[in-house]
Short mmCIF file of N, CA and C in Angstrom, two decimals:
data_model
loop_
_atom_site.label_atom_id
_atom_site.label_comp_id
_atom_site.label_asym_id
_atom_site.label_seq_id
_atom_site.Cartn_x
_atom_site.Cartn_y
_atom_site.Cartn_z
N MET G 1 -78.29 17.60 -36.14
CA MET G 1 -79.62 16.80 -35.06
C MET G 1 -80.01 18.07 -34.48
N LYS G 2 -81.36 17.03 -34.62
CA LYS G 2 -82.57 17.30 -34.49
C LYS G 2 -83.23 16.59 -32.39
N ALA G 3 -83.20 17.58 -31.83
CA ALA G 3 -83.35 17.13 -30.25
C ALA G 3 -85.10 18.15 -29.87
N ARG G 4 -85.95 16.53 -29.56
CA ARG G 4 -87.56 16.98 -29.00
C ARG G 4 -87.12 17.14 -27.28
N ILE G 5 -87.70 18.07 -26.68
CA ILE G 5 -87.67 17.47 -25.62
C ILE G 5 -89.64 18.76 -24.48
N HIS G 6 -89.51 16.90 -24.29
CA HIS G 6 -90.98 17.31 -23.53
C HIS G 6 -91.05 18.13 -21.33
N ILE G 7 -91.27 19.15 -21.71
CA ILE G 7 -91.13 19.17 -20.69
C ILE G 7 -92.71 20.19 -19.44
N THR G 8 -92.79 18.77 -18.73
CA THR G 8 -94.69 18.07 -18.01
C THR G 8 -94.31 17.94 -16.28
N LEU G 9 -95.41 18.76 -15.95
CA LEU G 9 -95.57 18.89 -14.22
C LEU G 9 -95.03 17.95 -14.11
N LYS G 10 -94.64 18.14 -12.88
CA LYS G 10 -94.34 16.97 -11.77
C LYS G 10 -95.81 16.65 -10.92
N ASN G 11 -95.56 14.40 -11.13
CA ASN G 11 -97.00 14.36 -9.87
C ASN G 11 -97.37 14.86 -8.51
N GLY G 12 -98.49 15.71 -9.00
CA GLY G 12 -99.39 16.15 -7.63
C GLY G 12 -98.62 17.68 -7.30
N VAL G 13 -98.23 18.84 -8.65
CA VAL G 13 -97.93 19.96 -8.94
C VAL G 13 -99.10 20.04 -9.56
N LEU G 14 -100.05 20.85 -9.11
CA LEU G 14 -101.39 21.88 -9.54
C LEU G 14 -100.81 21.89 -10.79
N ASP G 15 -102.58 22.04 -12.06
CA ASP G 15 -102.23 22.36 -13.68
C ASP G 15 -102.95 23.12 -14.19
N PRO G 16 -103.45 24.42 -13.67
CA PRO G 16 -104.69 24.95 -13.74
C PRO G 16 -105.10 25.38 -14.88
N GLN G 17 -104.09 25.13 -16.15
CA GLN G 17 -104.31 25.26 -16.98
C GLN G 17 -104.46 24.19 -17.62
N GLY G 18 -104.40 22.84 -17.55
CA GLY G 18 -104.47 22.22 -17.48
C GLY G 18 -106.27 21.58 -17.39
N LYS G 19 -106.34 21.90 -16.10
CA LYS G 19 -107.50 21.94 -15.58
C LYS G 19 -108.83 22.78 -16.50
N ALA G 20 -108.53 24.24 -17.31
CA ALA G 20 -108.96 24.73 -17.58
C ALA G 20 -109.22 24.67 -19.03
N VAL G 21 -108.35 23.83 -19.56
CA VAL G 21 -108.74 23.03 -20.93
C VAL G 21 -109.67 21.86 -20.08
N GLY G 22 -109.25 21.71 -19.64
CA GLY G 22 -110.82 20.17 -19.52
C GLY G 22 -112.07 20.99 -18.45
N HIS G 23 -111.47 21.55 -18.51
CA HIS G 23 -113.89 22.37 -18.10
C HIS G 23 -113.59 22.73 -19.60
N ALA G 24 -113.56 24.20 -20.11
CA ALA G 24 -113.21 24.00 -21.45
C ALA G 24 -114.05 22.61 -22.75
N LEU G 25 -113.25 21.63 -22.39
CA LEU G 25 -113.79 20.80 -23.53
C LEU G 25 -115.30 20.32 -22.51
N ALA G 26 -114.99 20.19 -21.37
CA ALA G 26 -116.13 19.31 -21.03
C ALA G 26 -118.05 19.62 -21.12
N SER G 27 -117.44 21.65 -20.42
CA SER G 27 -118.66 23.34 -21.61
C SER G 27 -118.50 22.90 -22.97
N LEU G 28 -117.77 22.06 -23.72
CA LEU G 28 -118.18 21.87 -25.13
C LEU G 28 -119.05 20.47 -25.05
N GLY G 29 -119.22 20.20 -24.18
CA GLY G 29 -119.71 18.54 -24.69
C GLY G 29 -119.34 17.05 -24.87
N PHE G 30 -117.90 17.31 -24.62
CA PHE G 30 -116.82 16.82 -25.17
C PHE G 30 -116.62 15.50 -23.24
N GLY G 31 -117.29 14.42 -23.49
CA GLY G 31 -117.51 13.73 -22.11
C GLY G 31 -116.31 12.99 -22.35
N GLY G 32 -116.11 11.83 -20.66
CA GLY G 32 -114.86 11.06 -21.03
C GLY G 32 -113.90 11.52 -20.98
N VAL G 33 -113.83 12.54 -20.69
CA VAL G 33 -112.61 13.26 -20.20
C VAL G 33 -112.26 13.53 -18.73
N GLU G 34 -110.48 12.63 -18.79
CA GLU G 34 -110.57 12.15 -16.40
C GLU G 34 -109.71 13.12 -16.67
N GLU G 35 -108.71 13.13 -17.30
CA GLU G 35 -107.82 14.31 -16.73
C GLU G 35 -107.16 15.11 -17.74
N VAL G 36 -106.49 16.62 -17.47
CA VAL G 36 -105.68 17.28 -18.60
C VAL G 36 -104.75 17.53 -17.92
N ARG G 37 -103.89 17.47 -18.86
CA ARG G 37 -102.06 18.29 -18.04
C ARG G 37 -101.46 18.41 -19.12
N GLN G 38 -101.15 19.29 -18.74
CA GLN G 38 -101.06 20.53 -20.15
C GLN G 38 -99.12 21.04 -19.84
N GLY G 39 -98.21 20.44 -20.83
CA GLY G 39 -96.71 20.56 -20.99
C GLY G 39 -96.08 21.54 -22.06
N LYS G 40 -95.13 21.12 -21.71
CA LYS G 40 -94.04 22.59 -23.19
C LYS G 40 -93.59 20.79 -23.52
N TYR G 41 -93.47 21.99 -25.05
CA TYR G 41 -92.66 20.85 -26.51
C TYR G 41 -91.74 21.87 -27.17
N ILE G 42 -90.43 21.49 -27.26
CA ILE G 42 -89.61 22.51 -27.57
C ILE G 42 -88.17 21.57 -28.48
N GLU G 43 -88.50 22.06 -29.95
CA GLU G 43 -87.84 20.99 -30.48
C GLU G 43 -86.47 22.19 -30.89
N LEU G 44 -85.86 21.34 -30.68
CA LEU G 44 -83.79 21.91 -31.27
C LEU G 44 -83.35 21.57 -31.85
N ASP G 45 -82.63 22.09 -33.18
CA ASP G 45 -82.21 22.26 -34.32
C ASP G 45 -80.38 23.04 -33.94
N LEU G 46 -79.83 21.71 -34.08
CA LEU G 46 -78.43 21.58 -33.13
C LEU G 46 -77.13 21.11 -34.05
N THR G 47 -75.76 22.05 -34.65
CA THR G 47 -75.20 21.57 -35.24
C THR G 47 -73.91 19.98 -34.75
N GLU G 48 -74.52 19.96 -33.77
CA GLU G 48 -73.90 19.05 -32.90
C GLU G 48 -74.22 17.49 -33.74
N THR G 49 -72.93 16.32 -33.66
CA THR G 49 -73.23 15.57 -34.80
C THR G 49 -73.30 14.41 -33.59
N ASP G 50 -72.40 14.39 -32.70
CA ASP G 50 -72.98 13.46 -31.85
C ASP G 50 -73.03 13.59 -30.67
N ARG G 51 -74.42 11.64 -30.67
CA ARG G 51 -75.37 11.58 -30.26
C ARG G 51 -75.19 12.43 -28.20
N ALA G 52 -74.49 11.28 -28.04
CA ALA G 52 -73.89 11.73 -26.34
C ALA G 52 -73.86 12.84 -26.21
N LYS G 53 -72.89 14.02 -26.88
CA LYS G 53 -72.50 14.92 -26.51
C LYS G 53 -73.69 15.75 -26.99
N ALA G 54 -74.91 15.27 -27.43
CA ALA G 54 -76.19 16.88 -27.84
C ALA G 54 -76.85 15.87 -26.50
N ARG G 55 -76.31 14.99 -25.86
CA ARG G 55 -77.78 14.62 -25.13
C ARG G 55 -76.64 15.52 -23.54
N GLU G 56 -76.25 15.65 -23.64
CA GLU G 56 -75.49 16.09 -22.72
C GLU G 56 -75.62 17.73 -22.58
N THR G 57 -75.02 17.96 -23.34
CA THR G 57 -75.45 19.73 -23.52
C THR G 57 -76.86 20.10 -23.20
N VAL G 58 -78.05 18.69 -24.33
CA VAL G 58 -79.75 19.49 -23.90
C VAL G 58 -79.47 19.28 -22.89
N ASP G 59 -79.39 18.17 -22.19
CA ASP G 59 -79.78 18.11 -20.26
C ASP G 59 -79.00 19.52 -19.87
N ARG G 60 -77.82 19.80 -20.64
CA ARG G 60 -77.05 21.02 -19.46
C ARG G 60 -78.46 22.34 -19.48
N MET G 61 -79.19 22.43 -20.96
CA MET G 61 -80.17 23.14 -21.18
C MET G 61 -81.50 23.29 -20.80
N CYS G 62 -81.72 22.41 -20.99
CA CYS G 62 -83.36 21.51 -19.41
C CYS G 62 -82.86 22.48 -18.29
N ARG G 63 -81.57 22.17 -17.93
CA ARG G 63 -81.34 22.46 -16.36
C ARG G 63 -80.78 23.62 -15.79
N THR G 64 -80.64 23.59 -16.55
CA THR G 64 -80.17 25.74 -16.80
C THR G 64 -81.56 26.64 -17.16
N LEU G 65 -81.56 26.34 -18.18
CA LEU G 65 -83.18 27.26 -18.22
C LEU G 65 -84.39 26.82 -18.85
N LEU G 66 -85.06 25.40 -19.43
CA LEU G 66 -86.17 24.87 -20.20
C LEU G 66 -86.83 24.82 -19.25
N ALA G 67 -86.21 24.02 -18.16
CA ALA G 67 -87.72 23.57 -17.42
C ALA G 67 -87.09 23.83 -15.81
N ASN G 68 -88.28 24.14 -15.08
CA ASN G 68 -88.00 24.54 -13.63
C ASN G 68 -87.63 22.88 -13.11
N THR G 69 -86.94 22.54 -12.52
CA THR G 69 -86.57 20.51 -11.91
C THR G 69 -87.56 20.69 -10.50
N VAL G 70 -88.14 22.28 -10.02
CA VAL G 70 -88.06 22.01 -8.20
C VAL G 70 -89.81 21.53 -9.02
N ILE G 71 -90.28 21.51 -10.02
CA ILE G 71 -92.01 21.07 -10.45
C ILE G 71 -91.82 21.02 -11.64
N GLU G 72 -90.99 20.64 -12.02
CA GLU G 72 -91.13 19.94 -13.87
C GLU G 72 -89.66 18.65 -14.30
N ASN G 73 -90.76 18.16 -14.94
CA ASN G 73 -89.56 16.48 -15.34
C ASN G 73 -89.33 17.24 -16.50
N TYR G 74 -88.87 16.27 -17.15
CA TYR G 74 -88.01 16.71 -18.82
C TYR G 74 -87.65 15.62 -19.11
N GLU G 75 -88.06 15.64 -20.84
CA GLU G 75 -87.30 14.85 -21.36
C GLU G 75 -87.11 14.25 -22.67
N ILE G 76 -86.19 13.90 -22.94
CA ILE G 76 -85.15 14.28 -24.21
C ILE G 76 -84.94 14.00 -25.40
N ASP G 77 -85.38 13.25 -26.26
CA ASP G 77 -85.66 11.82 -27.99
C ASP G 77 -84.27 12.98 -28.28
N LEU G 78 -83.48 12.71 -29.46
CA LEU G 78 -82.68 13.09 -30.10
C LEU G 78 -82.58 11.69 -31.28
N GLY G 79 -83.35 12.40 -32.45
CA GLY G 79 -83.02 12.00 -33.58
C GLY G 79 -83.17 12.52 -34.94
N MET Y 1 -108.27 5.32 -21.94
CA MET Y 1 -106.83 5.64 -23.39
C MET Y 1 -106.45 6.79 -23.20
N LYS Y 2 -104.90 6.22 -22.68
CA LYS Y 2 -104.25 7.99 -23.16
C LYS Y 2 -104.01 8.76 -24.05
N ALA Y 3 -104.93 9.96 -24.92
CA ALA Y 3 -104.00 10.14 -25.60
C ALA Y 3 -103.06 11.92 -25.71
N ARG Y 4 -102.19 11.85 -26.14
CA ARG Y 4 -100.71 12.57 -25.82
C ARG Y 4 -100.79 12.96 -27.49
N ILE Y 5 -101.00 15.32 -27.32
CA ILE Y 5 -100.89 15.59 -28.35
C ILE Y 5 -99.76 16.56 -28.10
N HIS Y 6 -99.70 16.69 -29.27
CA HIS Y 6 -98.53 17.70 -29.87
C HIS Y 6 -98.96 18.68 -31.02
N ILE Y 7 -99.12 19.71 -30.42
CA ILE Y 7 -99.44 21.33 -31.22
C ILE Y 7 -98.43 21.92 -30.91
N THR Y 8 -97.77 22.18 -32.75
CA THR Y 8 -96.80 22.89 -32.89
C THR Y 8 -97.07 24.56 -34.36
N LEU Y 9 -96.76 25.28 -34.34
CA LEU Y 9 -96.84 26.00 -35.08
C LEU Y 9 -96.73 25.57 -36.33
N LYS Y 10 -97.46 25.73 -37.71
CA LYS Y 10 -97.04 25.82 -39.05
C LYS Y 10 -95.64 26.58 -39.42
N ASN Y 11 -94.57 25.56 -40.58
CA ASN Y 11 -93.77 25.96 -41.17
C ASN Y 11 -93.76 27.11 -41.68
N GLY Y 12 -93.29 28.31 -40.76
CA GLY Y 12 -93.42 30.06 -42.14
C GLY Y 12 -93.84 30.96 -40.92
N VAL Y 13 -94.43 30.05 -39.92
CA VAL Y 13 -95.36 31.03 -38.66
C VAL Y 13 -94.43 31.50 -38.30
N LEU Y 14 -94.39 32.51 -37.55
CA LEU Y 14 -93.50 33.58 -36.56
C LEU Y 14 -93.86 32.82 -35.29
N ASP Y 15 -92.38 32.40 -34.69
CA ASP Y 15 -92.24 31.29 -33.61
C ASP Y 15 -91.55 32.43 -32.58
N PRO Y 16 -92.08 33.98 -31.91
CA PRO Y 16 -91.04 34.72 -31.24
C PRO Y 16 -91.31 33.28 -29.50
N GLN Y 17 -91.73 33.41 -29.11
CA GLN Y 17 -91.14 32.44 -27.94
C GLN Y 17 -89.90 31.38 -28.26
N GLY Y 18 -90.01 30.54 -29.54
CA GLY Y 18 -89.06 29.71 -29.94
C GLY Y 18 -88.08 30.65 -30.22
N LYS Y 19 -87.78 32.13 -30.81
CA LYS Y 19 -86.47 33.43 -30.72
C LYS Y 19 -86.22 33.35 -29.53
N ALA Y 20 -87.40 33.91 -28.30
CA ALA Y 20 -86.54 34.12 -27.09
C ALA Y 20 -86.13 33.23 -26.11
N VAL Y 21 -86.17 31.17 -26.83
CA VAL Y 21 -85.44 30.34 -26.36
C VAL Y 21 -84.43 30.43 -26.33
N GLY Y 22 -83.69 31.07 -27.54
CA GLY Y 22 -82.78 30.54 -28.47
C GLY Y 22 -81.52 31.16 -27.98
N HIS Y 23 -82.66 32.34 -28.14
CA HIS Y 23 -81.61 34.14 -27.57
C HIS Y 23 -80.87 33.92 -26.13
N ALA Y 24 -82.19 32.83 -25.29
CA ALA Y 24 -81.88 33.19 -23.90
C ALA Y 24 -80.66 32.24 -24.08
N LEU Y 25 -80.45 30.57 -24.93
CA LEU Y 25 -79.60 29.89 -25.17
C LEU Y 25 -78.54 30.03 -25.21
N ALA Y 26 -78.88 31.78 -26.28
CA ALA Y 26 -76.29 32.28 -26.54
C ALA Y 26 -76.16 32.83 -26.05
N SER Y 27 -77.06 33.12 -24.97
CA SER Y 27 -76.66 33.95 -23.76
C SER Y 27 -76.44 33.90 -23.21
N LEU Y 28 -76.72 32.39 -23.20
CA LEU Y 28 -76.08 32.03 -21.86
C LEU Y 28 -74.91 30.96 -22.12
N GLY Y 29 -74.64 30.78 -22.88
CA GLY Y 29 -73.09 30.27 -23.34
C GLY Y 29 -73.34 28.64 -25.16
N PHE Y 30 -74.63 28.47 -24.78
CA PHE Y 30 -74.93 27.29 -25.43
C PHE Y 30 -75.14 28.03 -26.68
N GLY Y 31 -73.43 26.94 -27.83
CA GLY Y 31 -73.53 27.57 -29.39
C GLY Y 31 -74.27 26.53 -29.59
N GLY Y 32 -73.68 26.48 -30.92
CA GLY Y 32 -74.72 25.65 -31.92
C GLY Y 32 -75.61 25.15 -32.12
N VAL Y 33 -76.61 25.77 -31.59
CA VAL Y 33 -78.68 25.78 -31.60
C VAL Y 33 -79.02 26.54 -32.90
N GLU Y 34 -79.17 25.59 -34.25
CA GLU Y 34 -79.75 26.47 -34.59
C GLU Y 34 -81.02 26.96 -34.99
N GLU Y 35 -82.10 26.58 -34.78
CA GLU Y 35 -82.88 26.93 -34.60
C GLU Y 35 -83.76 26.03 -33.65
N VAL Y 36 -84.36 26.67 -32.41
CA VAL Y 36 -85.63 26.67 -31.78
C VAL Y 36 -87.13 26.56 -31.37
N ARG Y 37 -88.21 25.39 -32.05
CA ARG Y 37 -89.41 26.11 -32.10
C ARG Y 37 -90.07 25.54 -31.18
N GLN Y 38 -90.82 25.95 -30.56
CA GLN Y 38 -91.49 25.76 -29.20
C GLN Y 38 -93.07 25.49 -29.61
N GLY Y 39 -93.93 24.47 -28.75
CA GLY Y 39 -94.84 24.16 -29.11
C GLY Y 39 -95.57 23.44 -27.28
N LYS Y 40 -96.73 23.48 -28.13
CA LYS Y 40 -97.87 22.62 -26.43
C LYS Y 40 -97.24 21.56 -26.96
N TYR Y 41 -97.64 20.20 -25.43
CA TYR Y 41 -98.13 19.31 -24.73
C TYR Y 41 -98.64 18.52 -24.43
N ILE Y 42 -99.71 18.32 -24.73
CA ILE Y 42 -101.01 17.88 -23.53
C ILE Y 42 -101.30 16.28 -23.25
N GLU Y 43 -101.30 16.32 -22.57
CA GLU Y 43 -102.11 14.89 -22.08
C GLU Y 43 -102.99 14.85 -21.29
N LEU Y 44 -104.01 13.99 -22.18
CA LEU Y 44 -105.56 13.22 -21.95
C LEU Y 44 -105.89 12.13 -21.33
N ASP Y 45 -106.22 11.90 -20.30
CA ASP Y 45 -106.84 10.74 -19.60
C ASP Y 45 -108.78 10.42 -20.81
N LEU Y 46 -108.61 9.49 -21.12
CA LEU Y 46 -109.76 9.40 -21.53
C LEU Y 46 -110.60 8.14 -21.03
N THR Y 47 -111.80 8.04 -21.08
CA THR Y 47 -112.49 6.76 -20.53
C THR Y 47 -113.01 6.04 -21.92
N GLU Y 48 -113.14 6.62 -22.60
CA GLU Y 48 -112.63 5.85 -23.92
C GLU Y 48 -112.10 4.42 -24.00
N THR Y 49 -112.38 3.29 -24.58
CA THR Y 49 -111.43 2.15 -24.87
C THR Y 49 -111.02 2.07 -26.89
N ASP Y 50 -112.89 2.42 -27.13
CA ASP Y 50 -111.73 2.23 -28.96
C ASP Y 50 -110.68 3.20 -29.40
N ARG Y 51 -110.18 2.46 -30.33
CA ARG Y 51 -109.05 3.47 -30.58
C ARG Y 51 -109.19 4.60 -30.99
N ALA Y 52 -110.77 3.88 -32.50
CA ALA Y 52 -111.28 4.71 -33.70
C ALA Y 52 -112.09 5.89 -32.40
N LYS Y 53 -112.81 5.79 -31.68
CA LYS Y 53 -113.64 6.64 -31.66
C LYS Y 53 -112.86 7.42 -30.60
N ALA Y 54 -111.77 7.08 -29.92
CA ALA Y 54 -111.24 7.80 -29.09
C ALA Y 54 -111.00 9.07 -29.59
N ARG Y 55 -109.33 7.79 -31.59
CA ARG Y 55 -108.58 9.61 -32.32
C ARG Y 55 -110.13 10.31 -32.40
N GLU Y 56 -110.96 10.23 -33.17
CA GLU Y 56 -111.62 10.57 -33.50
C GLU Y 56 -112.18 12.23 -32.89
N THR Y 57 -112.71 11.44 -31.74
CA THR Y 57 -113.28 12.59 -30.47
C THR Y 57 -111.73 13.26 -30.10
N VAL Y 58 -110.76 13.46 -30.37
CA VAL Y 58 -110.00 13.50 -29.86
C VAL Y 58 -109.18 15.11 -31.03
N ASP Y 59 -109.48 14.59 -32.53
CA ASP Y 59 -109.29 15.20 -33.43
C ASP Y 59 -110.06 16.55 -33.88
N ARG Y 60 -111.36 15.51 -32.95
CA ARG Y 60 -112.16 17.32 -32.65
C ARG Y 60 -112.04 18.24 -31.97
N MET Y 61 -111.41 17.58 -30.71
CA MET Y 61 -111.75 18.55 -29.88
C MET Y 61 -110.18 19.20 -30.64
N CYS Y 62 -109.10 18.74 -30.86
CA CYS Y 62 -108.12 20.39 -31.85
C CYS Y 62 -108.55 20.69 -32.03
N ARG Y 63 -109.06 20.06 -33.57
CA ARG Y 63 -110.25 21.00 -34.27
C ARG Y 63 -110.79 22.43 -32.97
N THR Y 64 -111.29 21.86 -32.49
CA THR Y 64 -112.44 22.80 -31.77
C THR Y 64 -111.91 23.53 -30.66
N LEU Y 65 -111.04 23.74 -30.17
CA LEU Y 65 -110.67 23.87 -28.61
C LEU Y 65 -108.88 24.16 -28.88
N LEU Y 66 -107.86 22.97 -28.94
CA LEU Y 66 -107.03 22.49 -28.19
C LEU Y 66 -105.92 23.28 -29.41
N ALA Y 67 -106.38 22.90 -30.95
CA ALA Y 67 -105.38 23.99 -31.79
C ALA Y 67 -106.49 25.27 -32.99
N ASN Y 68 -104.95 25.70 -33.30
CA ASN Y 68 -105.79 26.98 -33.36
C ASN Y 68 -105.34 26.94 -35.46
N THR Y 69 -105.94 26.26 -35.67
CA THR Y 69 -105.74 25.63 -37.28
C THR Y 69 -105.63 26.61 -38.19
N VAL Y 70 -105.59 27.43 -37.97
CA VAL Y 70 -105.00 28.69 -39.32
C VAL Y 70 -103.39 28.47 -39.10
N ILE Y 71 -102.68 27.88 -37.76
CA ILE Y 71 -101.16 28.55 -37.37
C ILE Y 71 -100.98 27.59 -37.00
N GLU Y 72 -101.30 26.41 -36.85
CA GLU Y 72 -100.66 25.77 -36.15
C GLU Y 72 -101.04 23.97 -36.72
N ASN Y 73 -99.55 23.83 -36.16
CA ASN Y 73 -100.77 21.39 -36.99
C ASN Y 73 -100.77 20.67 -35.28
N TYR Y 74 -101.72 19.97 -35.18
CA TYR Y 74 -101.91 18.95 -34.08
C TYR Y 74 -100.93 17.30 -34.66
N GLU Y 75 -101.01 16.75 -33.52
CA GLU Y 75 -100.11 15.56 -34.03
C GLU Y 75 -100.49 14.18 -32.92
N ILE Y 76 -101.44 13.01 -32.63
CA ILE Y 76 -102.33 12.39 -31.52
C ILE Y 76 -101.56 10.98 -31.75
N ASP Y 77 -101.02 10.80 -30.51
CA ASP Y 77 -100.39 9.26 -30.50
C ASP Y 77 -101.13 8.38 -29.63
N LEU Y 78 -102.11 8.19 -29.45
CA LEU Y 78 -102.90 6.79 -28.48
C LEU Y 78 -101.75 6.17 -27.67
N GLY Y 79 -102.26 5.78 -26.84
CA GLY Y 79 -101.58 4.67 -25.54
C GLY Y 79 -101.95 4.04 -24.72
#
């Protein structure tokens, strides 16, 4: 089973990487960009075939290693 | 309009960051992880309201700045 994880900074947390991308886009002449937020995207190939168990395991992976839950949100898609 | 961009390494391109995450998960006792691939996730807030124009602009942003098309693929979702 494949798990796709999006890890994004929580609202209100400063995103210097996103800001840098925004400035770079502006200096390249791309107007009309109001905000840029950069996050991480992780794809996992799991041997687990049970959806509920897979979600529980990936959730635990996010909380213990992949995301910093103080400043980041995570979202798991199984498919 | 919001644009969501996924930037992932092309198949066959080595992903040391993904490998590191895979090893870390294994050493934390998470079994059953066959492969880990790490990519970037970028959210853009655009003032553009025309979907076709927005897609064209974001595609150009990806090709000129956001993705390294030699080793990376990108995928754009507008919504």
